[in-house]
């Protein structure tokens, strides 16, 4: 299994930038990088997409996914226009550097909407977005393990993906989010492994379920996430993609930038060697 680095992991380290992340990920043996929307926009203030494309052509590290198209569903007309403009930018980035996937997250604080209504509208929006990006770019729906997220469990997200029923629409399994809102291993085991497009690796402090924010993430196997169960289920359904570490912890941001990425590489390699031999 290949390993990936999500730029959130070192986002607030001193000296962090897209270029700095690329160089350190190359140095410490990551295969892929998930590029953050804010990092690429900052990069483009002084550089071009052609220059970024040229970097990837001369290095082993490759672009994996654009992270993230935020709040794709349950938007008003102004919000839908904002999404359209963001997707136009994503398509431009993906085509320039050969990136083949975008990850999208659902909207929070949706009042008075039933699960059925949320699913139905999400299916419509994902079909619209899939048409917009075309068959060459995959869309991976990442449910967020938070009580106020409109799609916050694997089962709900997978129902949406099944209803969309398109080759370029799948799901992201983030271990923190899977744990936080009590997603069920039975649902994961019943899924089509080819529909799992992204696998985000992290852990969580031992806090009441549903109460943890992203800053409570930990390096894998330093917390209470059932990694053995999730990994076994992914293997059982035939997932063989990229395992991408994604952290948001302030203590990790206090590390020197290089040490952060070195540590991220060490724990991700060790995790994959343990569970995906």
PDB file of N, CA, C and O in Angstrom, residues 5-59:
ATOM      1  N   UNK A   5       0.538  12.058   2.396  1.00  0.00           N
ATOM      2  CA  UNK A   5       0.630  13.114   3.417  1.00  0.00           C
ATOM      3  C   UNK A   5      -0.397  14.188   3.096  1.00  0.00           C
ATOM      4  O   UNK A   5      -0.414  14.736   1.990  1.00  0.00           O
ATOM      5  N   UNK A   6      -1.263  14.471   4.063  1.00  0.00           N
ATOM      6  CA  UNK A   6      -2.195  15.590   3.933  1.00  0.00           C
ATOM      7  C   UNK A   6      -1.563  16.824   4.559  1.00  0.00           C
ATOM      8  O   UNK A   6      -1.080  16.770   5.688  1.00  0.00           O
ATOM      9  N   UNK A   7      -1.573  17.930   3.823  1.00  0.00           N
ATOM     10  CA  UNK A   7      -0.862  19.121   4.274  1.00  0.00           C
ATOM     11  C   UNK A   7      -1.363  19.685   5.598  1.00  0.00           C
ATOM     12  O   UNK A   7      -0.644  20.450   6.251  1.00  0.00           O
ATOM     13  N   UNK A   8      -2.557  19.320   6.015  1.00  0.00           N
ATOM     14  CA  UNK A   8      -3.042  19.781   7.316  1.00  0.00           C
ATOM     15  C   UNK A   8      -2.109  19.368   8.446  1.00  0.00           C
ATOM     16  O   UNK A   8      -2.000  20.057   9.464  1.00  0.00           O
ATOM     17  N   UNK A   9      -1.416  18.265   8.269  1.00  0.00           N
ATOM     18  CA  UNK A   9      -0.591  17.685   9.334  1.00  0.00           C
ATOM     19  C   UNK A   9       0.500  18.632   9.807  1.00  0.00           C
ATOM     20  O   UNK A   9       0.847  18.659  10.992  1.00  0.00           O
ATOM     21  N   UNK A  10       1.055  19.425   8.903  1.00  0.00           N
ATOM     22  CA  UNK A  10       2.130  20.364   9.260  1.00  0.00           C
ATOM     23  C   UNK A  10       1.733  21.817   8.997  1.00  0.00           C
ATOM     24  O   UNK A  10       2.584  22.707   8.971  1.00  0.00           O
ATOM     25  N   UNK A  11       0.439  22.058   8.853  1.00  0.00           N
ATOM     26  CA  UNK A  11      -0.052  23.323   8.314  1.00  0.00           C
ATOM     27  C   UNK A  11       0.453  24.567   9.048  1.00  0.00           C
ATOM     28  O   UNK A  11       0.755  25.583   8.421  1.00  0.00           O
ATOM     29  N   UNK A  12       0.551  24.493  10.368  1.00  0.00           N
ATOM     30  CA  UNK A  12       0.929  25.679  11.147  1.00  0.00           C
ATOM     31  C   UNK A  12       2.351  25.604  11.697  1.00  0.00           C
ATOM     32  O   UNK A  12       2.725  26.400  12.554  1.00  0.00           O
ATOM     33  N   UNK A  13       3.133  24.652  11.185  1.00  0.00           N
ATOM     34  CA  UNK A  13       4.543  24.597  11.575  1.00  0.00           C
ATOM     35  C   UNK A  13       5.282  25.808  10.993  1.00  0.00           C
ATOM     36  O   UNK A  13       4.972  26.263   9.887  1.00  0.00           O
ATOM     37  N   UNK A  14       6.249  26.294  11.732  1.00  0.00           N
ATOM     38  CA  UNK A  14       7.042  27.413  11.237  1.00  0.00           C
ATOM     39  C   UNK A  14       7.762  27.014   9.948  1.00  0.00           C
ATOM     40  O   UNK A  14       8.390  25.962   9.882  1.00  0.00           O
ATOM     41  N   UNK A  15       7.643  27.836   8.920  1.00  0.00           N
ATOM     42  CA  UNK A  15       8.287  27.556   7.649  1.00  0.00           C
ATOM     43  C   UNK A  15       7.483  26.700   6.701  1.00  0.00           C
ATOM     44  O   UNK A  15       7.954  26.377   5.602  1.00  0.00           O
ATOM     45  N   UNK A  16       6.255  26.342   7.093  1.00  0.00           N
ATOM     46  CA  UNK A  16       5.443  25.505   6.217  1.00  0.00           C
ATOM     47  C   UNK A  16       5.016  26.257   4.969  1.00  0.00           C
ATOM     48  O   UNK A  16       4.690  27.438   4.999  1.00  0.00           O
ATOM     49  N   UNK A  17       5.028  25.559   3.858  1.00  0.00           N
ATOM     50  CA  UNK A  17       4.473  26.033   2.593  1.00  0.00           C
ATOM     51  C   UNK A  17       4.263  24.803   1.733  1.00  0.00           C
ATOM     52  O   UNK A  17       4.748  23.709   2.060  1.00  0.00           O
ATOM     53  N   UNK A  18       3.565  24.961   0.631  1.00  0.00           N
ATOM     54  CA  UNK A  18       3.393  23.831  -0.272  1.00  0.00           C
ATOM     55  C   UNK A  18       4.741  23.323  -0.752  1.00  0.00           C
ATOM     56  O   UNK A  18       5.003  22.111  -0.739  1.00  0.00           O
ATOM     57  N   UNK A  19       5.617  24.207  -1.152  1.00  0.00           N
ATOM     58  CA  UNK A  19       6.923  23.784  -1.646  1.00  0.00           C
ATOM     59  C   UNK A  19       7.742  23.092  -0.561  1.00  0.00           C
ATOM     60  O   UNK A  19       8.382  22.061  -0.809  1.00  0.00           O
ATOM     61  N   UNK A  20       7.694  23.635   0.668  1.00  0.00           N
ATOM     62  CA  UNK A  20       8.414  23.001   1.781  1.00  0.00           C
ATOM     63  C   UNK A  20       7.862  21.614   2.065  1.00  0.00           C
ATOM     64  O   UNK A  20       8.611  20.663   2.327  1.00  0.00           O
ATOM     65  N   UNK A  21       6.532  21.478   2.007  1.00  0.00           N
ATOM     66  CA  UNK A  21       5.915  20.164   2.217  1.00  0.00           C
ATOM     67  C   UNK A  21       6.344  19.186   1.130  1.00  0.00           C
ATOM     68  O   UNK A  21       6.649  18.013   1.407  1.00  0.00           O
ATOM     69  N   UNK A  22       6.363  19.645  -0.105  1.00  0.00           N
ATOM     70  CA  UNK A  22       6.781  18.769  -1.212  1.00  0.00           C
ATOM     71  C   UNK A  22       8.198  18.241  -0.997  1.00  0.00           C
ATOM     72  O   UNK A  22       8.459  17.037  -1.143  1.00  0.00           O
ATOM     73  N   UNK A  23       9.101  19.137  -0.653  1.00  0.00           N
ATOM     74  CA  UNK A  23      10.504  18.739  -0.481  1.00  0.00           C
ATOM     75  C   UNK A  23      10.671  17.744   0.668  1.00  0.00           C
ATOM     76  O   UNK A  23      11.399  16.748   0.546  1.00  0.00           O
ATOM     77  N   UNK A  24       9.994  17.975   1.785  1.00  0.00           N
ATOM     78  CA  UNK A  24      10.134  17.086   2.938  1.00  0.00           C
ATOM     79  C   UNK A  24       9.417  15.746   2.711  1.00  0.00           C
ATOM     80  O   UNK A  24       9.901  14.692   3.129  1.00  0.00           O
ATOM     81  N   UNK A  25       8.289  15.779   2.029  1.00  0.00           N
ATOM     82  CA  UNK A  25       7.596  14.522   1.725  1.00  0.00           C
ATOM     83  C   UNK A  25       8.429  13.660   0.782  1.00  0.00           C
ATOM     84  O   UNK A  25       8.475  12.435   0.907  1.00  0.00           O
ATOM     85  N   UNK A  26       9.080  14.301  -0.169  1.00  0.00           N
ATOM     86  CA  UNK A  26       9.989  13.580  -1.058  1.00  0.00           C
ATOM     87  C   UNK A  26      11.146  12.988  -0.260  1.00  0.00           C
ATOM     88  O   UNK A  26      11.513  11.814  -0.431  1.00  0.00           O
ATOM     89  N   UNK A  27      11.712  13.778   0.634  1.00  0.00           N
ATOM     90  CA  UNK A  27      12.872  13.345   1.413  1.00  0.00           C
ATOM     91  C   UNK A  27      12.561  12.149   2.294  1.00  0.00           C
ATOM     92  O   UNK A  27      13.386  11.226   2.425  1.00  0.00           O
ATOM     93  N   UNK A  28      11.365  12.115   2.893  1.00  0.00           N
ATOM     94  CA  UNK A  28      11.053  11.069   3.869  1.00  0.00           C
ATOM     95  C   UNK A  28      10.182   9.945   3.312  1.00  0.00           C
ATOM     96  O   UNK A  28       9.671   9.125   4.072  1.00  0.00           O
ATOM     97  N   UNK A  29      10.051   9.892   2.003  1.00  0.00           N
ATOM     98  CA  UNK A  29       9.528   8.680   1.380  1.00  0.00           C
ATOM     99  C   UNK A  29       8.031   8.572   1.210  1.00  0.00           C
ATOM    100  O   UNK A  29       7.523   7.463   0.990  1.00  0.00           O
ATOM    101  N   UNK A  30       7.310   9.680   1.293  1.00  0.00           N
ATOM    102  CA  UNK A  30       5.893   9.606   0.951  1.00  0.00           C
ATOM    103  C   UNK A  30       5.740   9.396  -0.550  1.00  0.00           C
ATOM    104  O   UNK A  30       6.534   9.895  -1.360  1.00  0.00           O
ATOM    105  N   UNK A  31       4.699   8.652  -0.921  1.00  0.00           N
ATOM    106  CA  UNK A  31       4.416   8.411  -2.332  1.00  0.00           C
ATOM    107  C   UNK A  31       3.525   9.501  -2.925  1.00  0.00           C
ATOM    108  O   UNK A  31       3.654   9.850  -4.101  1.00  0.00           O
ATOM    109  N   UNK A  32       2.617  10.010  -2.094  1.00  0.00           N
ATOM    110  CA  UNK A  32       1.621  10.969  -2.576  1.00  0.00           C
ATOM    111  C   UNK A  32       1.421  12.098  -1.569  1.00  0.00           C
ATOM    112  O   UNK A  32       1.719  11.950  -0.378  1.00  0.00           O
ATOM    113  N   UNK A  33       0.859  13.198  -2.070  1.00  0.00           N
ATOM    114  CA  UNK A  33       0.494  14.314  -1.210  1.00  0.00           C
ATOM    115  C   UNK A  33      -0.919  14.764  -1.542  1.00  0.00           C
ATOM    116  O   UNK A  33      -1.325  14.794  -2.709  1.00  0.00           O
ATOM    117  N   UNK A  34      -1.696  15.057  -0.489  1.00  0.00           N
ATOM    118  CA  UNK A  34      -2.994  15.705  -0.651  1.00  0.00           C
ATOM    119  C   UNK A  34      -2.766  17.203  -0.486  1.00  0.00           C
ATOM    120  O   UNK A  34      -2.324  17.661   0.573  1.00  0.00           O
ATOM    121  N   UNK A  35      -3.073  17.951  -1.514  1.00  0.00           N
ATOM    122  CA  UNK A  35      -2.789  19.381  -1.535  1.00  0.00           C
ATOM    123  C   UNK A  35      -3.983  20.165  -0.991  1.00  0.00           C
ATOM    124  O   UNK A  35      -5.113  19.998  -1.458  1.00  0.00           O
ATOM    125  N   UNK A  36      -3.720  21.003   0.004  1.00  0.00           N
ATOM    126  CA  UNK A  36      -4.776  21.810   0.598  1.00  0.00           C
ATOM    127  C   UNK A  36      -5.092  23.024  -0.273  1.00  0.00           C
ATOM    128  O   UNK A  36      -4.205  23.633  -0.874  1.00  0.00           O
ATOM    129  N   UNK A  37      -6.376  23.396  -0.244  1.00  0.00           N
ATOM    130  CA  UNK A  37      -6.846  24.539  -1.038  1.00  0.00           C
ATOM    131  C   UNK A  37      -6.125  25.830  -0.679  1.00  0.00           C
ATOM    132  O   UNK A  37      -5.769  26.623  -1.565  1.00  0.00           O
ATOM    133  N   UNK A  38      -5.877  26.059   0.612  1.00  0.00           N
ATOM    134  CA  UNK A  38      -5.236  27.307   1.020  1.00  0.00           C
ATOM    135  C   UNK A  38      -3.743  27.298   0.692  1.00  0.00           C
ATOM    136  O   UNK A  38      -3.165  28.338   0.351  1.00  0.00           O
ATOM    137  N   UNK A  39      -3.130  26.136   0.763  1.00  0.00           N
ATOM    138  CA  UNK A  39      -1.694  26.039   0.457  1.00  0.00           C
ATOM    139  C   UNK A  39      -1.411  26.282  -1.023  1.00  0.00           C
ATOM    140  O   UNK A  39      -0.434  26.952  -1.375  1.00  0.00           O
ATOM    141  N   UNK A  40      -2.253  25.739  -1.898  1.00  0.00           N
ATOM    142  CA  UNK A  40      -2.011  25.937  -3.324  1.00  0.00           C
ATOM    143  C   UNK A  40      -2.308  27.374  -3.734  1.00  0.00           C
ATOM    144  O   UNK A  40      -1.615  27.960  -4.580  1.00  0.00           O
ATOM    145  N   UNK A  41      -3.301  27.981  -3.114  1.00  0.00           N
ATOM    146  CA  UNK A  41      -3.591  29.389  -3.433  1.00  0.00           C
ATOM    147  C   UNK A  41      -2.432  30.291  -2.985  1.00  0.00           C
ATOM    148  O   UNK A  41      -2.064  31.249  -3.680  1.00  0.00           O
ATOM    149  N   UNK A  42      -1.844  29.981  -1.836  1.00  0.00           N
ATOM    150  CA  UNK A  42      -0.702  30.754  -1.363  1.00  0.00           C
ATOM    151  C   UNK A  42       0.496  30.551  -2.291  1.00  0.00           C
ATOM    152  O   UNK A  42       1.205  31.503  -2.616  1.00  0.00           O
ATOM    153  N   UNK A  43       0.707  29.316  -2.723  1.00  0.00           N
ATOM    154  CA  UNK A  43       1.790  29.006  -3.652  1.00  0.00           C
ATOM    155  C   UNK A  43       1.655  29.817  -4.936  1.00  0.00           C
ATOM    156  O   UNK A  43       2.647  30.337  -5.472  1.00  0.00           O
ATOM    157  N   UNK A  44       0.433  29.949  -5.425  1.00  0.00           N
ATOM    158  CA  UNK A  44       0.207  30.611  -6.708  1.00  0.00           C
ATOM    159  C   UNK A  44       0.361  32.126  -6.651  1.00  0.00           C
ATOM    160  O   UNK A  44       0.335  32.786  -7.693  1.00  0.00           O
ATOM    161  N   UNK A  45       0.565  32.665  -5.473  1.00  0.00           N
ATOM    162  CA  UNK A  45       0.848  34.095  -5.373  1.00  0.00           C
ATOM    163  C   UNK A  45       2.229  34.427  -5.947  1.00  0.00           C
ATOM    164  O   UNK A  45       2.460  35.550  -6.414  1.00  0.00           O
ATOM    165  N   UNK A  46       3.136  33.456  -5.920  1.00  0.00           N
ATOM    166  CA  UNK A  46       4.496  33.697  -6.390  1.00  0.00           C
ATOM    167  C   UNK A  46       4.952  32.717  -7.467  1.00  0.00           C
ATOM    168  O   UNK A  46       6.006  32.908  -8.061  1.00  0.00           O
ATOM    169  N   UNK A  47       4.170  31.659  -7.694  1.00  0.00           N
ATOM    170  CA  UNK A  47       4.572  30.630  -8.653  1.00  0.00           C
ATOM    171  C   UNK A  47       3.409  30.333  -9.601  1.00  0.00           C
ATOM    172  O   UNK A  47       2.317  30.880  -9.444  1.00  0.00           O
ATOM    173  N   UNK A  48       3.632  29.449 -10.537  1.00  0.00           N
ATOM    174  CA  UNK A  48       2.600  29.069 -11.504  1.00  0.00           C
ATOM    175  C   UNK A  48       2.287  27.577 -11.398  1.00  0.00           C
ATOM    176  O   UNK A  48       3.079  26.785 -10.861  1.00  0.00           O
ATOM    177  N   UNK A  49       1.154  27.210 -11.945  1.00  0.00           N
ATOM    178  CA  UNK A  49       0.816  25.795 -12.005  1.00  0.00           C
ATOM    179  C   UNK A  49       1.776  25.030 -12.907  1.00  0.00           C
ATOM    180  O   UNK A  49       2.066  23.854 -12.664  1.00  0.00           O
ATOM    181  N   UNK A  50       2.284  25.680 -13.920  1.00  0.00           N
ATOM    182  CA  UNK A  50       3.277  25.029 -14.786  1.00  0.00           C
ATOM    183  C   UNK A  50       4.530  24.661 -13.995  1.00  0.00           C
ATOM    184  O   UNK A  50       5.111  23.583 -14.192  1.00  0.00           O
ATOM    185  N   UNK A  51       4.933  25.545 -13.108  1.00  0.00           N
ATOM    186  CA  UNK A  51       6.111  25.266 -12.279  1.00  0.00           C
ATOM    187  C   UNK A  51       5.827  24.110 -11.319  1.00  0.00           C
ATOM    188  O   UNK A  51       6.690  23.251 -11.098  1.00  0.00           O
ATOM    189  N   UNK A  52       4.624  24.069 -10.777  1.00  0.00           N
ATOM    190  CA  UNK A  52       4.247  22.972  -9.886  1.00  0.00           C
ATOM    191  C   UNK A  52       4.213  21.653 -10.653  1.00  0.00           C
ATOM    192  O   UNK A  52       4.707  20.624 -10.170  1.00  0.00           O
ATOM    193  N   UNK A  53       3.671  21.680 -11.851  1.00  0.00           N
ATOM    194  CA  UNK A  53       3.635  20.479 -12.687  1.00  0.00           C
ATOM    195  C   UNK A  53       5.043  19.984 -13.001  1.00  0.00           C
ATOM    196  O   UNK A  53       5.317  18.775 -12.973  1.00  0.00           O
ATOM    197  N   UNK A  54       5.934  20.922 -13.266  1.00  0.00           N
ATOM    198  CA  UNK A  54       7.320  20.560 -13.578  1.00  0.00           C
ATOM    199  C   UNK A  54       7.992  19.910 -12.374  1.00  0.00           C
ATOM    200  O   UNK A  54       8.802  18.976 -12.526  1.00  0.00           O
ATOM    201  N   UNK A  55       7.681  20.384 -11.184  1.00  0.00           N
ATOM    202  CA  UNK A  55       8.258  19.787  -9.960  1.00  0.00           C
ATOM    203  C   UNK A  55       7.866  18.310  -9.876  1.00  0.00           C
ATOM    204  O   UNK A  55       8.707  17.444  -9.629  1.00  0.00           O
ATOM    205  N   UNK A  56       6.592  18.033 -10.055  1.00  0.00           N
ATOM    206  CA  UNK A  56       6.128  16.643  -9.934  1.00  0.00           C
ATOM    207  C   UNK A  56       6.740  15.746 -11.009  1.00  0.00           C
ATOM    208  O   UNK A  56       6.998  14.561 -10.764  1.00  0.00           O
ATOM    209  N   UNK A  57       7.004  16.287 -12.175  1.00  0.00           N
ATOM    210  CA  UNK A  57       7.583  15.478 -13.255  1.00  0.00           C
ATOM    211  C   UNK A  57       9.006  15.032 -12.951  1.00  0.00           C
ATOM    212  O   UNK A  57       9.472  14.042 -13.514  1.00  0.00           O
ATOM    213  N   UNK A  58       9.678  15.730 -12.053  1.00  0.00           N
ATOM    214  CA  UNK A  58      11.079  15.419 -11.765  1.00  0.00           C
ATOM    215  C   UNK A  58      11.283  14.822 -10.376  1.00  0.00           C
ATOM    216  O   UNK A  58      12.416  14.724  -9.901  1.00  0.00           O
ATOM    217  N   UNK A  59      10.207  14.424  -9.719  1.00  0.00           N
ATOM    218  CA  UNK A  59      10.311  13.847  -8.376  1.00  0.00           C
ATOM    219  C   UNK A  59       9.438  12.600  -8.267  1.00  0.00           C
ATOM    220  O   UNK A  59       8.513  12.391  -9.054  1.00  0.00           O
TER     221      UNK A  59
END
